[in-house]
Coordinates of N, CA, C and O in Angstrom, one line a residue:
X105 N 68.5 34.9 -7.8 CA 69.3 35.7 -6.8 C 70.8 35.6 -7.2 O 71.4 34.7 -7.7
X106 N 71.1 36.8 -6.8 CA 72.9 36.6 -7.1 C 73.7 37.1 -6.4 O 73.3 38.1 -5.8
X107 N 74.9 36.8 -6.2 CA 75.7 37.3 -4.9 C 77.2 38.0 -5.8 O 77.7 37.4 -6.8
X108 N 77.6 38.7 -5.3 CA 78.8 39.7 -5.7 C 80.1 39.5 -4.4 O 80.0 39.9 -3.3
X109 N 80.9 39.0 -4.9 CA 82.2 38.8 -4.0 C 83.6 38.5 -4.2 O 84.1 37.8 -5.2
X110 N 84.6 39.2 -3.1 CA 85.8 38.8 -3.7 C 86.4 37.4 -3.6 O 86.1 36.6 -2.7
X111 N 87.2 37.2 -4.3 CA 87.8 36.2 -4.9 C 88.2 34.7 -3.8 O 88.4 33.6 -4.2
X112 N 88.2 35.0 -2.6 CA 88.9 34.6 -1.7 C 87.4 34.3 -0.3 O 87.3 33.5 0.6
X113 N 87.0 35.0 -0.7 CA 85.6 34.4 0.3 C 84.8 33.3 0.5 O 83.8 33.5 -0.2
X114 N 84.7 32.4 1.0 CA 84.0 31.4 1.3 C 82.8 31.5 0.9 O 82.2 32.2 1.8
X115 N 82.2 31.3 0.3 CA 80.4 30.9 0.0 C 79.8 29.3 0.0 O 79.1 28.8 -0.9
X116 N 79.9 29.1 0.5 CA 80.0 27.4 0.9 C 78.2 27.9 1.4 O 78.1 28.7 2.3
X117 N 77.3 27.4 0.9 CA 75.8 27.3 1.8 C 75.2 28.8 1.1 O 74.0 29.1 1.5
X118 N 75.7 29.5 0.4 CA 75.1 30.4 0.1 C 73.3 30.2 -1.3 O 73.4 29.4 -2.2
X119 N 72.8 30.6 -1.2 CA 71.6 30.3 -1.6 C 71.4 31.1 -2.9 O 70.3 31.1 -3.3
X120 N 72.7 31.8 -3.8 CA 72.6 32.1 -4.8 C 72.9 31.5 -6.0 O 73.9 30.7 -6.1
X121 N 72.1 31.9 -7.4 CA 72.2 31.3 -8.5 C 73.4 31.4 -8.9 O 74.0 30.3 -8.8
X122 N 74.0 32.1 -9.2 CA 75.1 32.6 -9.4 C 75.6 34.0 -9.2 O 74.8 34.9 -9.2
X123 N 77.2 34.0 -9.1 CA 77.9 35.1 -8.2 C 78.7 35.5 -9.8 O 78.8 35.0 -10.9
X124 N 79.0 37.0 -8.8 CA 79.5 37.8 -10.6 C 80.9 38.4 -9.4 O 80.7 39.1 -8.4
X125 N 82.2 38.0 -9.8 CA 83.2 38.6 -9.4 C 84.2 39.5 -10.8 O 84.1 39.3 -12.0
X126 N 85.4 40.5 -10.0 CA 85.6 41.1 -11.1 C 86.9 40.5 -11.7 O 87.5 40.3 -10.7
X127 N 87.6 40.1 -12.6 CA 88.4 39.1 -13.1 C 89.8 40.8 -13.2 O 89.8 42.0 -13.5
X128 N 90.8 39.5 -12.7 CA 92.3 40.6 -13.5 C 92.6 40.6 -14.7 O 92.6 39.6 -15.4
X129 N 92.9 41.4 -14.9 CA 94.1 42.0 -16.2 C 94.6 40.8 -16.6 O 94.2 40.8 -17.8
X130 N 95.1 39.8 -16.5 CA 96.1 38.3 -16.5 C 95.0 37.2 -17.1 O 95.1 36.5 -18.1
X131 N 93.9 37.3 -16.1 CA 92.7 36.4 -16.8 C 91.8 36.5 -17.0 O 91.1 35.6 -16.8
X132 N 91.2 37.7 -17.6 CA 90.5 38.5 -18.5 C 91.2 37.9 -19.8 O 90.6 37.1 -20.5
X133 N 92.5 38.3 -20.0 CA 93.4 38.1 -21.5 C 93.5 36.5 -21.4 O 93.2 36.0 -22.4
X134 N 93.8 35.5 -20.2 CA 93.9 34.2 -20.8 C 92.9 33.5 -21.4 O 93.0 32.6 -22.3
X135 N 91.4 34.0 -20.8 CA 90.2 33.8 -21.1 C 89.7 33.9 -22.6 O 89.0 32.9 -23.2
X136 N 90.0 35.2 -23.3 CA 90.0 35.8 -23.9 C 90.4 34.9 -25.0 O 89.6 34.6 -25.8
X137 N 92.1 34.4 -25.2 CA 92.7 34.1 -25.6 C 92.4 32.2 -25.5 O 93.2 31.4 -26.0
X138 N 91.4 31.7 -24.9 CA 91.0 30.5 -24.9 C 89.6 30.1 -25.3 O 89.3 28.9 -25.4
X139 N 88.6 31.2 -25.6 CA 87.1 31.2 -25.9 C 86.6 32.6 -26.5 O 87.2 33.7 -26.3
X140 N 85.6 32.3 -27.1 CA 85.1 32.8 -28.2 C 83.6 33.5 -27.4 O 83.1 32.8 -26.5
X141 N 82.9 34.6 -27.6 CA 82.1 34.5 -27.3 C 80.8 34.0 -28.4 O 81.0 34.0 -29.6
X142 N 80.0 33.8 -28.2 CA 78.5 33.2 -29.2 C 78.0 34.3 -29.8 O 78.3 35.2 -29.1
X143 N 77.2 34.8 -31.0 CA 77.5 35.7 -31.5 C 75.6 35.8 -31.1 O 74.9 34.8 -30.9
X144 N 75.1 37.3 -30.9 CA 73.7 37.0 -30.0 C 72.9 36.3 -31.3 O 71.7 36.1 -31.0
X145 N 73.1 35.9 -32.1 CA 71.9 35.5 -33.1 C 71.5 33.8 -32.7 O 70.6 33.1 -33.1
X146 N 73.0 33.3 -31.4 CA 73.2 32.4 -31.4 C 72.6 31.7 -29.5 O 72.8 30.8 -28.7
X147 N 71.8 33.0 -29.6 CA 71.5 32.9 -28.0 C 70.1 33.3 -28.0 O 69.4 33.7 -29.0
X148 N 69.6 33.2 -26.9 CA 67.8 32.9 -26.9 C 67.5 33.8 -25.8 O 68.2 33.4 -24.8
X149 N 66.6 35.0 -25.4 CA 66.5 35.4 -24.0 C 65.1 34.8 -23.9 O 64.3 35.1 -24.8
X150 N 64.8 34.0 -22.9 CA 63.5 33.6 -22.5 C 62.7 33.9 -21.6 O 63.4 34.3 -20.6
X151 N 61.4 34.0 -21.5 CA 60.7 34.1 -20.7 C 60.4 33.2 -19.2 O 60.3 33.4 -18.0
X152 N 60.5 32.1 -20.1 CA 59.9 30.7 -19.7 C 60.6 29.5 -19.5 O 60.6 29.0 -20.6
X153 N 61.0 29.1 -19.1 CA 61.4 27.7 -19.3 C 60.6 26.2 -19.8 O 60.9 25.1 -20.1
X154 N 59.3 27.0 -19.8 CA 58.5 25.5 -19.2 C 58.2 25.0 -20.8 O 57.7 23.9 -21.0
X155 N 58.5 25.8 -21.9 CA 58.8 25.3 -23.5 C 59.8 25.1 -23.8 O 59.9 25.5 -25.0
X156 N 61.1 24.5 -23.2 CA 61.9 23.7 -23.8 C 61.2 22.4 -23.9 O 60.2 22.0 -23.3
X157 N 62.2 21.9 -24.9 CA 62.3 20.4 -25.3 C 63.9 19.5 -24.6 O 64.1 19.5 -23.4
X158 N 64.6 19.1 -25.5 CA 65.7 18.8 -25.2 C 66.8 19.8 -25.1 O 66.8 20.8 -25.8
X159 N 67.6 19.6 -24.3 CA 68.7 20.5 -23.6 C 69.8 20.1 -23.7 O 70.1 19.1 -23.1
X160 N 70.8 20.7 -24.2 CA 72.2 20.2 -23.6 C 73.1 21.3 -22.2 O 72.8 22.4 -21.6
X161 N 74.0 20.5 -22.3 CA 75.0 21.3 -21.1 C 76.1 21.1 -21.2 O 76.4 19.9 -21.1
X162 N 77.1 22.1 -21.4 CA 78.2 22.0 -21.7 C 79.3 22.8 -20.9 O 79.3 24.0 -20.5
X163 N 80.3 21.7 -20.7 CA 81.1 22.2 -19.7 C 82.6 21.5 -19.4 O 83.0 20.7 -20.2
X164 N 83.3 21.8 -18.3 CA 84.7 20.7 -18.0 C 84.3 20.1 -16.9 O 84.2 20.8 -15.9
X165 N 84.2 19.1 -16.9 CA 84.0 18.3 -16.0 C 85.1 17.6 -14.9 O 85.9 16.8 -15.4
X166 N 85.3 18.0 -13.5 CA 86.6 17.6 -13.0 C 86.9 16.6 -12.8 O 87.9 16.5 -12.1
X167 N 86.2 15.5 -13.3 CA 86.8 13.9 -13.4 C 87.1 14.0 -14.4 O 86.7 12.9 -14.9
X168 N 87.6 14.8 -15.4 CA 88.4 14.7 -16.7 C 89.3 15.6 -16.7 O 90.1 15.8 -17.7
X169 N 89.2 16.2 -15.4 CA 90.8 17.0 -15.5 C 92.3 16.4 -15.2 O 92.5 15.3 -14.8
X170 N 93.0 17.3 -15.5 CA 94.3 17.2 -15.6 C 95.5 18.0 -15.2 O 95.8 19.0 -15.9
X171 N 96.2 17.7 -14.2 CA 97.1 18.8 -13.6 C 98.6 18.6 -14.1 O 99.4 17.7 -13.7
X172 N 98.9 19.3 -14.8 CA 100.1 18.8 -15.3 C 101.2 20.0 -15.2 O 101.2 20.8 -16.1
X173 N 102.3 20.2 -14.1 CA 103.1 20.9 -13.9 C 102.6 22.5 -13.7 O 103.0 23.5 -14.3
X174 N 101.5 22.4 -12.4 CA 100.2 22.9 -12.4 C 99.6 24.1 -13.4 O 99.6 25.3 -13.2
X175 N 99.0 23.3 -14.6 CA 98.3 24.0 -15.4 C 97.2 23.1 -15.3 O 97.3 22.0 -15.7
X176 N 96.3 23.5 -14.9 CA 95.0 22.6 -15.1 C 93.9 22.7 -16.4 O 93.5 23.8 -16.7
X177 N 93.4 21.4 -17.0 CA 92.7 21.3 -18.2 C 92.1 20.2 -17.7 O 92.4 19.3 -16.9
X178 N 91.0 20.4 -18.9 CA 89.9 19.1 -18.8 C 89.2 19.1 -20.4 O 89.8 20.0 -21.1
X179 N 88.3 18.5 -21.1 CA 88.1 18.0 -22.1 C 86.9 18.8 -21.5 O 86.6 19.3 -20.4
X180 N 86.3 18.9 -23.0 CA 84.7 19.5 -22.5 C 83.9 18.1 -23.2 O 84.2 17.1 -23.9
X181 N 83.0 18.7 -22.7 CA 81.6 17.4 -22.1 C 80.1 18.1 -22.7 O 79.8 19.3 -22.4
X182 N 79.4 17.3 -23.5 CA 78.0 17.7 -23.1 C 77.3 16.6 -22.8 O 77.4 15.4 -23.2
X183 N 76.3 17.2 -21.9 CA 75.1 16.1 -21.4 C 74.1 16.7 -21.7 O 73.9 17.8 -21.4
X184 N 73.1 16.0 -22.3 CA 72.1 16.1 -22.6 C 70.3 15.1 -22.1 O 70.1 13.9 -21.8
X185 N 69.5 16.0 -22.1 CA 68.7 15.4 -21.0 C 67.4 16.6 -21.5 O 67.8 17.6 -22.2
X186 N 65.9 16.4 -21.2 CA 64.7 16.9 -21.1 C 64.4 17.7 -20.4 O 64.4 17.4 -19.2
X187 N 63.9 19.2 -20.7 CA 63.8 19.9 -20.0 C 62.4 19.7 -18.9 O 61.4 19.6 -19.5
X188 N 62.3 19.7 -17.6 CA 61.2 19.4 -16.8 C 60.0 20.2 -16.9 O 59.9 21.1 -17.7
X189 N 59.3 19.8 -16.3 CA 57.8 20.5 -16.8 C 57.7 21.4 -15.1 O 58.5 21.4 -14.2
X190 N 56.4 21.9 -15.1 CA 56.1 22.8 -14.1 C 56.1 21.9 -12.7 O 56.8 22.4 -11.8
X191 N 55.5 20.9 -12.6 CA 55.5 20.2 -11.3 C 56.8 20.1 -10.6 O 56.9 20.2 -9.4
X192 N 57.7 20.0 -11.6 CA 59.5 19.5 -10.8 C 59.7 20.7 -10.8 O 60.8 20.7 -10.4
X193 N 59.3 22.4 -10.9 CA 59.8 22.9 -10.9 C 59.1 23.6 -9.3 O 59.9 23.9 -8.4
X194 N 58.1 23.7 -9.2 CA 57.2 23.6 -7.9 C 57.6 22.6 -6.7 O 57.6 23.0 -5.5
X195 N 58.0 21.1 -7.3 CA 58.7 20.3 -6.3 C 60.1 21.0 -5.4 O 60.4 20.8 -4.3
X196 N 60.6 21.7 -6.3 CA 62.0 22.1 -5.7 C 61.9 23.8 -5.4 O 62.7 24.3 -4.5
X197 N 61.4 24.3 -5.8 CA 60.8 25.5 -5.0 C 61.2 26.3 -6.3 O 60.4 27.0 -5.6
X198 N 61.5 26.8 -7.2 CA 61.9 27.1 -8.7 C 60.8 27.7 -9.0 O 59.7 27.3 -8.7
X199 N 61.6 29.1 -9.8 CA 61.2 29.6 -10.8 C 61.4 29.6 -11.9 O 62.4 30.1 -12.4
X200 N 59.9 28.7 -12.9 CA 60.3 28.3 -14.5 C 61.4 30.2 -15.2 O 62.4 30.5 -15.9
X201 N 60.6 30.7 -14.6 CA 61.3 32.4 -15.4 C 62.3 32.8 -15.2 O 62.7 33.8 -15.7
X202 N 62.9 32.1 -14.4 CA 64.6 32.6 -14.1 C 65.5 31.4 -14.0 O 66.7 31.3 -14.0
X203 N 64.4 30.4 -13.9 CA 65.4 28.8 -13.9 C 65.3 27.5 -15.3 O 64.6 27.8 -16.3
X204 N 65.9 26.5 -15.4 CA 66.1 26.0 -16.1 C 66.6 24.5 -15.6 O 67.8 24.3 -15.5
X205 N 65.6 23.6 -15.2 CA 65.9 22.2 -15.0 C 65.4 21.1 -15.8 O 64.3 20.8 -16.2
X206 N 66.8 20.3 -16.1 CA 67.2 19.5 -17.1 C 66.9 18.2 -16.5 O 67.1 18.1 -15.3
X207 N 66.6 17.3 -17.1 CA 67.1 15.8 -16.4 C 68.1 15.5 -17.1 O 68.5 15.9 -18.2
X208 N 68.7 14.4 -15.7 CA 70.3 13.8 -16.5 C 70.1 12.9 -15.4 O 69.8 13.1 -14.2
X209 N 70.3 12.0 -16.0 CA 70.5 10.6 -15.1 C 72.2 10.0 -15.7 O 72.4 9.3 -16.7
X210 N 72.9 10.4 -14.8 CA 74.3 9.9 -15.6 C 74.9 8.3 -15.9 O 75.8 7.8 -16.5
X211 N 73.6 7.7 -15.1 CA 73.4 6.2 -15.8 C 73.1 6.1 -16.8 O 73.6 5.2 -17.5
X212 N 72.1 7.0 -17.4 CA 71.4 6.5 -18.7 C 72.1 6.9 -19.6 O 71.7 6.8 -20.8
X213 N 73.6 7.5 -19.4 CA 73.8 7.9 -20.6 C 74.6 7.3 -21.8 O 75.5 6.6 -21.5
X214 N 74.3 7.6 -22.9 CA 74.6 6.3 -24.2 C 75.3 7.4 -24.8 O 75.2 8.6 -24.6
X215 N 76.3 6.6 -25.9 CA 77.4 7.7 -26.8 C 76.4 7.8 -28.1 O 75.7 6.9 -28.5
X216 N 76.4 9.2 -28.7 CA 75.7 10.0 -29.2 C 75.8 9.6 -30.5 O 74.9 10.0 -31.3
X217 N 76.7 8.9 -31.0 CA 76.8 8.1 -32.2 C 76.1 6.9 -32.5 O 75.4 6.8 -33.5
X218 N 76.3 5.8 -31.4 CA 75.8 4.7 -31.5 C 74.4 4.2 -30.3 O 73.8 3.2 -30.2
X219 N 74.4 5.5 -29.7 CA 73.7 5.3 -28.9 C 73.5 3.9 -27.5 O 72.6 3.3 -26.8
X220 N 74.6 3.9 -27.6 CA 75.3 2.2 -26.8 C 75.3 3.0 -25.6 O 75.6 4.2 -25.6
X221 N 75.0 2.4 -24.5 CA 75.0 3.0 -23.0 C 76.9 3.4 -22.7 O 77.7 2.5 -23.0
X222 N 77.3 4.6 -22.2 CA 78.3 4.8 -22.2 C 78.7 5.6 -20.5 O 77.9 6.3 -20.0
X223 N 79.7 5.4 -20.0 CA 79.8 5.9 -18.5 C 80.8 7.4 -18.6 O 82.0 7.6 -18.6
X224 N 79.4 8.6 -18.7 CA 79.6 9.3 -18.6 C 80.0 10.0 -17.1 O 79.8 9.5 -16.0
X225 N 81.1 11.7 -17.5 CA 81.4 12.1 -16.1 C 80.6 12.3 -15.5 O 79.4 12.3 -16.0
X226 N 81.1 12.7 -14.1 CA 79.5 13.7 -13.4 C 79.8 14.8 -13.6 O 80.8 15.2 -14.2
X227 N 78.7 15.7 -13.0 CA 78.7 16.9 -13.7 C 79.5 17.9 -13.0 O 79.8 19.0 -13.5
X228 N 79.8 17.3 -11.9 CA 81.1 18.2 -11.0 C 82.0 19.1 -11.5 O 82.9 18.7 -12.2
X229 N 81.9 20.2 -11.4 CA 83.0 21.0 -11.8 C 82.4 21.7 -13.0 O 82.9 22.9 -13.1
X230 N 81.3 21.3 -14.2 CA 80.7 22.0 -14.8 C 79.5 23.0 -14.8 O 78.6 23.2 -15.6
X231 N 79.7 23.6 -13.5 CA 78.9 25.3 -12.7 C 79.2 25.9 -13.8 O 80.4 25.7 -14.2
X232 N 78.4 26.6 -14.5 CA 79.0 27.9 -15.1 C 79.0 27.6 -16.1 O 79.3 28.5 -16.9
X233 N 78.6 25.9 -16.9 CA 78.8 25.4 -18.5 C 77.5 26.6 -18.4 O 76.9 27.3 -17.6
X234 N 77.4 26.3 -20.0 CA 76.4 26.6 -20.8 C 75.0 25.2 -21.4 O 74.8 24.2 -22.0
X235 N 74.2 26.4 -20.8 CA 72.9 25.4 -21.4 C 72.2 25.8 -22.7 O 72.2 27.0 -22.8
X236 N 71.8 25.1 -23.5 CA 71.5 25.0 -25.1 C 70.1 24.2 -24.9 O 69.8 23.2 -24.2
X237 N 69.4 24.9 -26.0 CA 68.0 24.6 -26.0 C 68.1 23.9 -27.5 O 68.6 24.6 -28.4
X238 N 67.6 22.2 -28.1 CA 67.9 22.1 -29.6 C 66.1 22.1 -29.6 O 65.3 21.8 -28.7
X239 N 66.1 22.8 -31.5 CA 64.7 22.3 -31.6 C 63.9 21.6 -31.6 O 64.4 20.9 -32.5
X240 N 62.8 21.1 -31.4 CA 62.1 20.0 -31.8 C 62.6 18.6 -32.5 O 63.0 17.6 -32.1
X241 N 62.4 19.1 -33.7 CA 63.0 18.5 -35.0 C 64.4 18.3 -35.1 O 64.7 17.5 -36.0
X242 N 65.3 18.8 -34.3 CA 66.9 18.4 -33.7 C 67.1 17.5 -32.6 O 68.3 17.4 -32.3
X243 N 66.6 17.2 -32.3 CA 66.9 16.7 -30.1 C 67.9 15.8 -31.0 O 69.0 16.4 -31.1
X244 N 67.9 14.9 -31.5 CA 68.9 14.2 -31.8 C 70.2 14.3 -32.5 O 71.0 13.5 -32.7
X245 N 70.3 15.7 -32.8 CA 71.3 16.3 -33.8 C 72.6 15.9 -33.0 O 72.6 15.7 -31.8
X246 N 73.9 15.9 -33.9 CA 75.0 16.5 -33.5 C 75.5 17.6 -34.0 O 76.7 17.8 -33.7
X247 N 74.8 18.4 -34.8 CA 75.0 19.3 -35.7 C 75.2 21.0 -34.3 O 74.2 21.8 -34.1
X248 N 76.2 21.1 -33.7 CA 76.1 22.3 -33.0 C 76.3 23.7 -33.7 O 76.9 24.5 -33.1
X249 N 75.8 23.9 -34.6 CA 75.1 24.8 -35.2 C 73.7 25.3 -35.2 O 73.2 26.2 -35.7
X250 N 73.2 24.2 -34.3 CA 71.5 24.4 -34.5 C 71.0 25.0 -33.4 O 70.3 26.0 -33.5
X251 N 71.4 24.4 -31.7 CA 71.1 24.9 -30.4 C 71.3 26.3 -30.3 O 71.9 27.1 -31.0
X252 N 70.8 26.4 -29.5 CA 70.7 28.2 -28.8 C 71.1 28.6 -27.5 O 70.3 28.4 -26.6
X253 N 72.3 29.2 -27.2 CA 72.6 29.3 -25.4 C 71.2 29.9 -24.8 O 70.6 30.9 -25.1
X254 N 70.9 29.1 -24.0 CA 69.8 29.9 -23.3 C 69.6 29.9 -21.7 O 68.5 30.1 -21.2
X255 N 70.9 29.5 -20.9 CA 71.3 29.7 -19.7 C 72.6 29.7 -19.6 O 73.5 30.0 -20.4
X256 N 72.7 29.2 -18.0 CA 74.2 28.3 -17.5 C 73.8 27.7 -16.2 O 73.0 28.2 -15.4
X257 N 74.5 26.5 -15.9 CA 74.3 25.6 -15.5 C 75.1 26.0 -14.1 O 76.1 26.6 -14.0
X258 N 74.0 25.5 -13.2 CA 75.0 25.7 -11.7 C 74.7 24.7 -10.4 O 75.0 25.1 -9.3
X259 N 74.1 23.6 -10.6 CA 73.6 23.1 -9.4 C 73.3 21.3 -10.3 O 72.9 21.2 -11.5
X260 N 73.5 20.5 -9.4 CA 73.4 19.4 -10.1 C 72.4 18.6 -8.5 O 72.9 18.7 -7.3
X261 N 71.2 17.9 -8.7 CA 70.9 17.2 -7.4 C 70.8 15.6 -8.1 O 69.7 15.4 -8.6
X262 N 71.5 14.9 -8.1 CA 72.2 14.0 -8.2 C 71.0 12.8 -7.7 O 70.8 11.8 -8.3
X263 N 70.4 13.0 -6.7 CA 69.6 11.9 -6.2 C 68.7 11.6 -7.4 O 68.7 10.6 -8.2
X264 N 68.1 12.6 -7.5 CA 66.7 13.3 -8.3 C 67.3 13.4 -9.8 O 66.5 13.8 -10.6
X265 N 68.4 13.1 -10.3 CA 69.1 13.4 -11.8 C 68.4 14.5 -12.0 O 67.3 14.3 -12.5
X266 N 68.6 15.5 -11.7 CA 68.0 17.2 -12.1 C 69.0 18.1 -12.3 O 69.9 18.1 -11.4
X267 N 69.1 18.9 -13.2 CA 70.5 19.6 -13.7 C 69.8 21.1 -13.7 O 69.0 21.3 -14.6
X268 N 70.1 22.0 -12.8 CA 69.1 23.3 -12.4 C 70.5 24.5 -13.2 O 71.8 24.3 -13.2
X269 N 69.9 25.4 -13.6 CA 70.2 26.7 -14.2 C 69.8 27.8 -14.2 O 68.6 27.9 -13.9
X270 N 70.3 28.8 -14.4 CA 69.6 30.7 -14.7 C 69.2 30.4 -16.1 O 69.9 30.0 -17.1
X271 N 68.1 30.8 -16.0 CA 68.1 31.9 -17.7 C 69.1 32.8 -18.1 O 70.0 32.9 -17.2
X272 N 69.3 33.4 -18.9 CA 70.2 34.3 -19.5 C 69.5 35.5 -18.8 O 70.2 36.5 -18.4
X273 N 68.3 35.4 -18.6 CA 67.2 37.0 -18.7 C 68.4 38.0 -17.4 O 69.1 39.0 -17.6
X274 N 68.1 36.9 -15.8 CA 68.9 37.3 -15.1 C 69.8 37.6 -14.8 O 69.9 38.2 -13.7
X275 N 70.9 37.1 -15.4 CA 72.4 37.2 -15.5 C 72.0 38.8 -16.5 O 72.7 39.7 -16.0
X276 N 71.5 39.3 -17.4 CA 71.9 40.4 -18.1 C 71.1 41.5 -17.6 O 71.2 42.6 -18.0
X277 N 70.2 41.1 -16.7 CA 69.4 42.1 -15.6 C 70.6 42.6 -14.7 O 70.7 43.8 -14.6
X278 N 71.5 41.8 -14.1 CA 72.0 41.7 -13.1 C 73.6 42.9 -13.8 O 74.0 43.9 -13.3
X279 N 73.9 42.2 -15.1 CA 74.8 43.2 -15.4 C 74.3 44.4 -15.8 O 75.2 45.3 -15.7
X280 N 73.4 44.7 -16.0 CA 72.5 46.3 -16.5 C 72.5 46.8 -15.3 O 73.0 48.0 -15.4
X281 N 72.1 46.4 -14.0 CA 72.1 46.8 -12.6 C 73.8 47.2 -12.1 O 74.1 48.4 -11.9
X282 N 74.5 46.4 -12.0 CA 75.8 46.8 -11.7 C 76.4 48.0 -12.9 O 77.4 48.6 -12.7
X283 N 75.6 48.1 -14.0 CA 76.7 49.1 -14.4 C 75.8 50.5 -14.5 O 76.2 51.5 -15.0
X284 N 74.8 50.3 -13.9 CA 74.2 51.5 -13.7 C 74.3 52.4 -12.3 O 74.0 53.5 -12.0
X285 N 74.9 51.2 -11.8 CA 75.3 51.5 -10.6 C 76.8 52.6 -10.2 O 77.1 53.4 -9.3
X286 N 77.5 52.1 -11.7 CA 78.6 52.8 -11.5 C 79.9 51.3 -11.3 O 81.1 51.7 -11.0
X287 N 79.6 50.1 -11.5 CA 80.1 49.2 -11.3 C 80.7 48.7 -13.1 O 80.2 49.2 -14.1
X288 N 81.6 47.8 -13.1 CA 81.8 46.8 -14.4 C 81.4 45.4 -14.9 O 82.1 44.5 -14.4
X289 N 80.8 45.1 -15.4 CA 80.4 44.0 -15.3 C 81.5 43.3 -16.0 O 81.5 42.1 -16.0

């Protein structure tokens, strides 16, 4: 499900995956001018969820930001964690075909080098990262060359360490719809 709104509206309790607003002239170009888009060979449209393996998620995390003479920045972060099987996805009311739930337990998490238990951020503030599927034969990699965007991340339930996402499928249903409509995505 997805919700369409302007900039300034409260959605506090709203029950959508993610919202598509339309960006200005100003930050359209700063955007632009700070990220790259993934090139499609480098992205996955799925069916399914329920055949992932290991997952990452990548994002800025707001316990790593920084306000400085108000420009705000943060470091990017990935967390990585197992993608859930059918039952967790039935537990929480989810659909494996439009969703994407990760575990992450932010206790367990160890530095990717030495694998030594390390205290990672929470995932606060990283709505909207990107989720990456590595292969089989990778889950351990640091090599980011190998994963495949295959969502974005927007809901974190913290009790349960569960890290919930869209597929890609529906984010580019959703833009085909608005521009058929006569709208911009």
């Amino acid at each position: 499900m997805y919700a369409s709104f302007i900039a300034d509206e409260d959605r506090k309790g709203d029950n959508a995956d993610f919202a598509l607003f339309k960006l200005g002239a100003q930050c359209k170009k700063a955007l632009n001018h700070h990220f790259s888009a993934l090139p499609q060979t480098r992205t996955e449209l799925l069916n399914t969820s329920l055949e992932l393996g290991c997952c990452s998620i990548s994002g800025y995390p707001v316990s790593k930001g920084t306000n400085k003479s108000g420009q705000l920045s943060s470091e990017i972060y990935s967390f990585r964690g197992v993608a859930a099987k059918a039952t967790t996805y039935e537990k929480l009311g989810l659909d494996p075909s439009a969703n994407i739930i990760v575990h992450y337990d932010r206790s367990r998490a160890v530095y990717p080098g030495t694998l030594q238990p390390f205290p990672g951020p929470a995932l606060r503030g990283v709505s909207g990262g990107a989720i990456f599927s590595w292969p089989k034969e990778h889950a351990l990699s640091d090599d980011w060359s190998i994963p495949s965007l295959v969502g974005i991340f927007h809901t974190y339930h913290k009790d349960e360490g569960l890290a919930v996402g869209s597929l890609l499928m529906p984010y580019i249903a959703t833009i085909g719809l608005m521009q058929m409509k006569g709208g911009q995505a």
